[in-house]
Short mmCIF file of C-alpha atoms in Angstrom, two decimals:
data_model
loop_
_atom_site.label_atom_id
_atom_site.label_comp_id
_atom_site.label_asym_id
_atom_site.label_seq_id
_atom_site.Cartn_x
_atom_site.Cartn_y
_atom_site.Cartn_z
CA ASN M 20 57.74 -60.61 -28.94
CA ALA M 21 58.71 -57.90 -31.39
CA GLY M 22 59.27 -60.54 -34.03
CA VAL M 23 56.67 -63.03 -35.19
CA MET M 24 53.18 -61.55 -35.01
CA GLN M 25 50.11 -63.72 -34.80
CA ASN M 26 46.51 -62.65 -34.77
CA PRO M 27 44.08 -62.99 -33.35
CA ARG M 28 45.44 -64.04 -29.97
CA HIS M 29 42.16 -65.69 -29.10
CA LEU M 30 39.53 -66.98 -31.49
CA VAL M 31 36.19 -68.52 -30.65
CA ARG M 32 34.20 -70.38 -33.27
CA ARG M 33 31.12 -72.55 -33.28
CA ARG M 34 31.25 -76.01 -34.75
CA GLY M 35 31.00 -75.89 -38.52
CA GLN M 36 32.41 -72.38 -38.90
CA GLU M 37 35.71 -71.46 -40.47
CA ALA M 38 38.78 -70.28 -38.58
CA ARG M 39 41.51 -68.15 -40.12
CA LEU M 40 44.76 -67.66 -38.27
CA ARG M 41 47.33 -65.15 -39.43
CA CYS M 42 51.07 -65.01 -39.03
CA SER M 43 53.50 -62.30 -40.03
CA PRO M 44 57.09 -63.56 -39.80
CA MET M 45 59.99 -61.60 -38.40
CA LYS M 46 61.42 -58.98 -40.69
CA GLY M 47 63.80 -60.61 -43.12
CA HIS M 48 62.40 -64.10 -42.58
CA SER M 49 60.93 -65.87 -45.57
CA HIS M 50 60.29 -69.28 -44.03
CA VAL M 51 57.22 -69.97 -41.93
CA TYR M 52 56.27 -73.01 -39.86
CA TRP M 53 52.98 -73.80 -38.16
CA TYR M 54 52.72 -75.95 -35.04
CA ARG M 55 49.72 -77.07 -33.01
CA GLN M 56 49.72 -77.52 -29.26
CA LEU M 57 46.90 -79.60 -27.86
CA PRO M 58 46.14 -79.29 -24.14
CA GLU M 59 48.83 -80.87 -21.95
CA GLU M 60 50.95 -81.75 -24.97
CA GLY M 61 54.02 -80.43 -26.72
CA LEU M 62 53.99 -78.65 -30.05
CA LYS M 63 53.46 -80.76 -33.16
CA PHE M 64 54.70 -79.69 -36.58
CA MET M 65 51.97 -79.04 -39.12
CA VAL M 66 53.35 -77.30 -42.21
CA TYR M 67 56.37 -75.47 -43.58
CA LEU M 68 55.97 -72.73 -46.16
CA GLN M 69 58.04 -70.33 -48.13
CA LYS M 70 56.61 -67.45 -50.08
CA GLU M 71 54.01 -68.89 -52.46
CA ASN M 72 55.17 -72.46 -51.81
CA ILE M 73 54.20 -75.25 -49.46
CA ILE M 74 57.39 -77.15 -48.75
CA ASP M 75 56.15 -79.77 -46.30
CA GLU M 76 52.60 -80.32 -45.11
CA SER M 77 53.15 -83.76 -43.67
CA GLY M 78 51.78 -82.71 -40.29
CA MET M 79 48.54 -81.27 -41.57
CA PRO M 80 45.31 -83.19 -41.13
CA LYS M 81 44.18 -84.51 -44.51
CA GLU M 82 40.88 -82.67 -44.51
CA ARG M 83 39.63 -79.20 -43.58
CA PHE M 84 43.09 -77.71 -42.97
CA SER M 85 45.01 -75.60 -45.46
CA ALA M 86 47.83 -73.09 -45.32
CA GLU M 87 49.25 -70.44 -47.59
CA PHE M 88 51.99 -67.85 -47.58
CA PRO M 89 51.28 -65.41 -50.40
CA LYS M 90 53.78 -63.15 -52.05
CA GLU M 91 52.32 -60.22 -50.15
CA GLY M 92 50.82 -60.39 -46.70
CA PRO M 93 50.83 -62.81 -43.82
CA SER M 94 50.73 -66.58 -43.81
CA ILE M 95 47.24 -67.95 -43.23
CA LEU M 96 46.25 -71.20 -41.58
CA ARG M 97 42.68 -71.99 -42.48
CA ILE M 98 40.46 -74.54 -40.78
CA GLN M 99 37.13 -75.23 -42.39
CA GLN M 100 34.09 -76.70 -40.64
CA VAL M 101 35.77 -76.65 -37.26
CA VAL M 102 35.10 -79.37 -34.72
CA ARG M 103 35.68 -79.48 -30.96
CA GLY M 104 38.91 -81.41 -31.45
CA ASP M 105 40.41 -78.43 -33.27
CA SER M 106 40.54 -76.51 -29.99
CA ALA M 107 44.23 -75.88 -29.41
CA ALA M 108 46.94 -73.27 -29.47
CA TYR M 109 48.38 -72.71 -32.93
CA PHE M 110 51.89 -71.33 -33.10
CA CYS M 111 53.71 -69.86 -36.01
CA ALA M 112 57.50 -69.73 -36.23
CA SER M 113 59.82 -68.18 -38.75
CA SER M 114 63.45 -68.39 -39.79
CA PRO M 115 65.58 -66.51 -42.28
CA PHE M 116 66.62 -69.61 -44.18
CA GLY M 117 65.21 -73.02 -44.72
CA GLY M 118 66.76 -75.98 -43.04
CA PHE M 119 68.76 -75.50 -39.95
CA ASP M 120 71.54 -73.02 -40.43
CA ASN M 121 72.45 -72.36 -36.84
CA GLN M 122 69.54 -69.95 -36.63
CA PRO M 123 66.69 -71.31 -34.53
CA GLN M 124 63.06 -70.78 -35.30
CA HIS M 125 61.45 -67.79 -33.62
CA PHE M 126 57.94 -68.29 -32.33
CA GLY M 127 54.94 -66.00 -32.09
CA ASP M 128 52.64 -65.83 -29.08
CA GLY M 129 50.13 -68.15 -30.69
CA THR M 130 46.41 -68.14 -31.40
CA ARG M 131 44.22 -69.91 -28.86
CA LEU M 132 41.33 -71.42 -30.77
CA SER M 133 38.25 -72.46 -28.84
CA ILE M 134 35.38 -74.31 -30.46
CA LEU M 135 31.97 -74.07 -28.86
CA ALA K 29 63.13 -91.30 -36.28
CA GLN K 30 63.72 -88.56 -33.79
CA SER K 31 62.01 -88.26 -30.45
CA VAL K 32 62.27 -86.34 -27.21
CA THR K 33 61.32 -87.50 -23.74
CA GLN K 34 60.96 -85.10 -20.87
CA LEU K 35 60.85 -86.90 -17.55
CA GLY K 36 58.46 -85.31 -15.10
CA SER K 37 55.53 -83.30 -16.37
CA HIS K 38 55.54 -81.26 -13.16
CA VAL K 39 58.54 -80.24 -11.06
CA SER K 40 58.42 -78.19 -7.86
CA VAL K 41 61.43 -76.56 -6.26
CA SER K 42 61.89 -74.06 -3.47
CA GLU K 43 63.07 -70.58 -4.28
CA GLY K 44 66.86 -70.61 -4.27
CA ALA K 45 67.11 -74.35 -4.85
CA LEU K 46 68.67 -76.10 -7.83
CA VAL K 47 66.50 -76.53 -10.89
CA LEU K 48 66.97 -79.73 -12.91
CA LEU K 49 64.70 -80.47 -15.85
CA ARG K 50 65.40 -83.67 -17.72
CA CYS K 51 65.44 -84.26 -21.45
CA ASN K 52 66.48 -87.37 -23.33
CA TYR K 53 66.50 -87.55 -27.09
CA SER K 54 66.67 -90.14 -29.80
CA SER K 55 68.25 -89.31 -33.12
CA SER K 56 69.99 -91.33 -35.80
CA VAL K 57 72.08 -88.35 -36.86
CA PRO K 58 73.86 -85.69 -34.83
CA PRO K 59 71.11 -83.56 -33.39
CA TYR K 60 70.59 -79.94 -32.69
CA LEU K 61 68.89 -79.49 -29.34
CA PHE K 62 66.93 -76.62 -27.84
CA TRP K 63 65.25 -75.58 -24.66
CA TYR K 64 62.33 -73.20 -24.88
CA VAL K 65 60.32 -71.58 -22.08
CA GLN K 66 56.63 -70.76 -22.31
CA TYR K 67 54.98 -68.38 -19.90
CA PRO K 68 51.18 -68.51 -19.58
CA ASN K 69 49.38 -67.45 -22.72
CA GLN K 70 52.61 -66.59 -24.47
CA GLY K 71 54.73 -68.10 -27.18
CA LEU K 72 57.96 -69.98 -26.85
CA GLN K 73 61.11 -68.14 -25.98
CA LEU K 74 64.45 -69.70 -26.76
CA LEU K 75 66.53 -70.36 -23.64
CA LEU K 76 69.50 -72.02 -25.25
CA LYS K 77 70.58 -74.24 -28.12
CA TYR K 78 73.19 -76.92 -28.74
CA THR K 79 74.67 -76.97 -32.23
CA SER K 80 77.66 -79.31 -31.88
CA ALA K 81 80.07 -76.73 -30.53
CA ALA K 82 80.65 -76.75 -26.75
CA THR K 83 78.80 -79.47 -24.89
CA LEU K 84 77.99 -77.14 -22.00
CA VAL K 85 75.66 -74.48 -23.27
CA LYS K 86 74.83 -71.33 -21.38
CA GLY K 87 71.54 -69.61 -22.03
CA ILE K 88 69.50 -66.70 -20.82
CA ASN K 89 68.18 -66.12 -17.30
CA GLY K 90 71.00 -68.16 -15.71
CA PHE K 91 70.05 -71.47 -17.33
CA GLU K 92 72.48 -73.91 -18.82
CA ALA K 93 72.37 -77.39 -20.32
CA GLU K 94 74.92 -80.09 -20.97
CA PHE K 95 74.89 -82.32 -24.03
CA LYS K 96 75.88 -85.86 -23.10
CA LYS K 97 76.05 -88.06 -26.17
CA SER K 98 76.70 -91.26 -24.20
CA GLU K 99 73.51 -90.70 -22.21
CA THR K 100 71.56 -89.08 -25.07
CA SER K 101 70.61 -86.37 -22.64
CA PHE K 102 70.35 -82.61 -22.63
CA HIS K 103 69.21 -81.72 -19.11
CA LEU K 104 68.48 -78.10 -18.20
CA THR K 105 69.79 -76.69 -14.94
CA LYS K 106 69.85 -73.48 -12.96
CA PRO K 107 71.75 -73.18 -9.67
CA SER K 108 69.16 -71.08 -7.87
CA ALA K 109 65.48 -70.92 -8.73
CA HIS K 110 63.62 -67.64 -8.77
CA MET K 111 59.88 -67.11 -8.62
CA ARG K 112 59.91 -65.72 -12.13
CA ASP K 113 61.22 -69.06 -13.44
CA ALA K 114 57.79 -70.61 -12.94
CA ALA K 115 56.72 -71.57 -16.45
CA GLU K 116 56.56 -74.52 -18.81
CA TYR K 117 59.77 -75.73 -20.38
CA PHE K 118 60.07 -77.61 -23.65
CA CYS K 119 62.99 -79.56 -25.01
CA ALA K 120 63.19 -79.93 -28.79
CA VAL K 121 65.41 -81.78 -31.25
CA CYS K 122 66.12 -81.06 -34.89
CA SER K 123 68.48 -82.79 -37.29
CA SER K 124 71.15 -80.80 -39.02
CA GLY K 125 69.90 -79.51 -42.35
CA THR K 126 66.24 -80.03 -41.55
CA TYR K 127 63.57 -77.75 -40.17
CA LYS K 128 61.13 -79.99 -38.35
CA TYR K 129 61.40 -79.53 -34.62
CA ILE K 130 60.31 -82.45 -32.49
CA PHE K 131 59.13 -81.24 -29.10
CA GLY K 132 58.85 -83.02 -25.80
CA THR K 133 55.60 -82.86 -23.89
CA GLY K 134 56.91 -80.18 -21.57
CA THR K 135 57.71 -79.82 -17.89
CA ARG K 136 55.80 -77.34 -15.79
CA LEU K 137 58.09 -75.79 -13.19
CA LYS K 138 56.61 -74.50 -9.96
CA VAL K 139 58.74 -72.40 -7.62
CA LEU K 140 57.72 -72.40 -3.98
CA ALA K 141 58.34 -69.40 -1.74
#
């Protein structure tokens, strides 16, 4: 996928550590979305960000999770004090405009987070 | 509230046989509908999308889907399966003017030689 870049592809953390997941949207895209895919489940919306703004974080767990999309640099999804239940694939998507404008969201290859 | 139901978490077909993956949606407003494919350890790749134009939508890799409002369905089909079609397929719905995709739980397609 030459578009949305996520790193790392795989991340292993021990319980209690912090996990930082990065996402660089496609060129020209200023809207970023994070989704989580638990084993054997579909993707679930977590948060929608524009540059320097969180637009909708209704899908984010209330504690330990935060996201940002600074003026410069990638979007970051941060999970503090990770627990085993955080093990999942985290996908980032981007679009050129907010709201649906006949342009679908483009997804990255995801970060597979494993908690030991 | 919107929702998506994919019937059959696992589907097996023989190579060359018809592929039919089922998706039913629930939406209080006209929906936009998508099919994505996910190969192992990769992200989601858009196969096709329905955006209220033609009800029969043609996508990549020979796939197509038909929007049937009366049945609230958007089933994915391909006339002849190929080994490379083995993957997981996700149906998603989004309301016009919004950004939150609601995904189904996925259907894993296995193609038998």
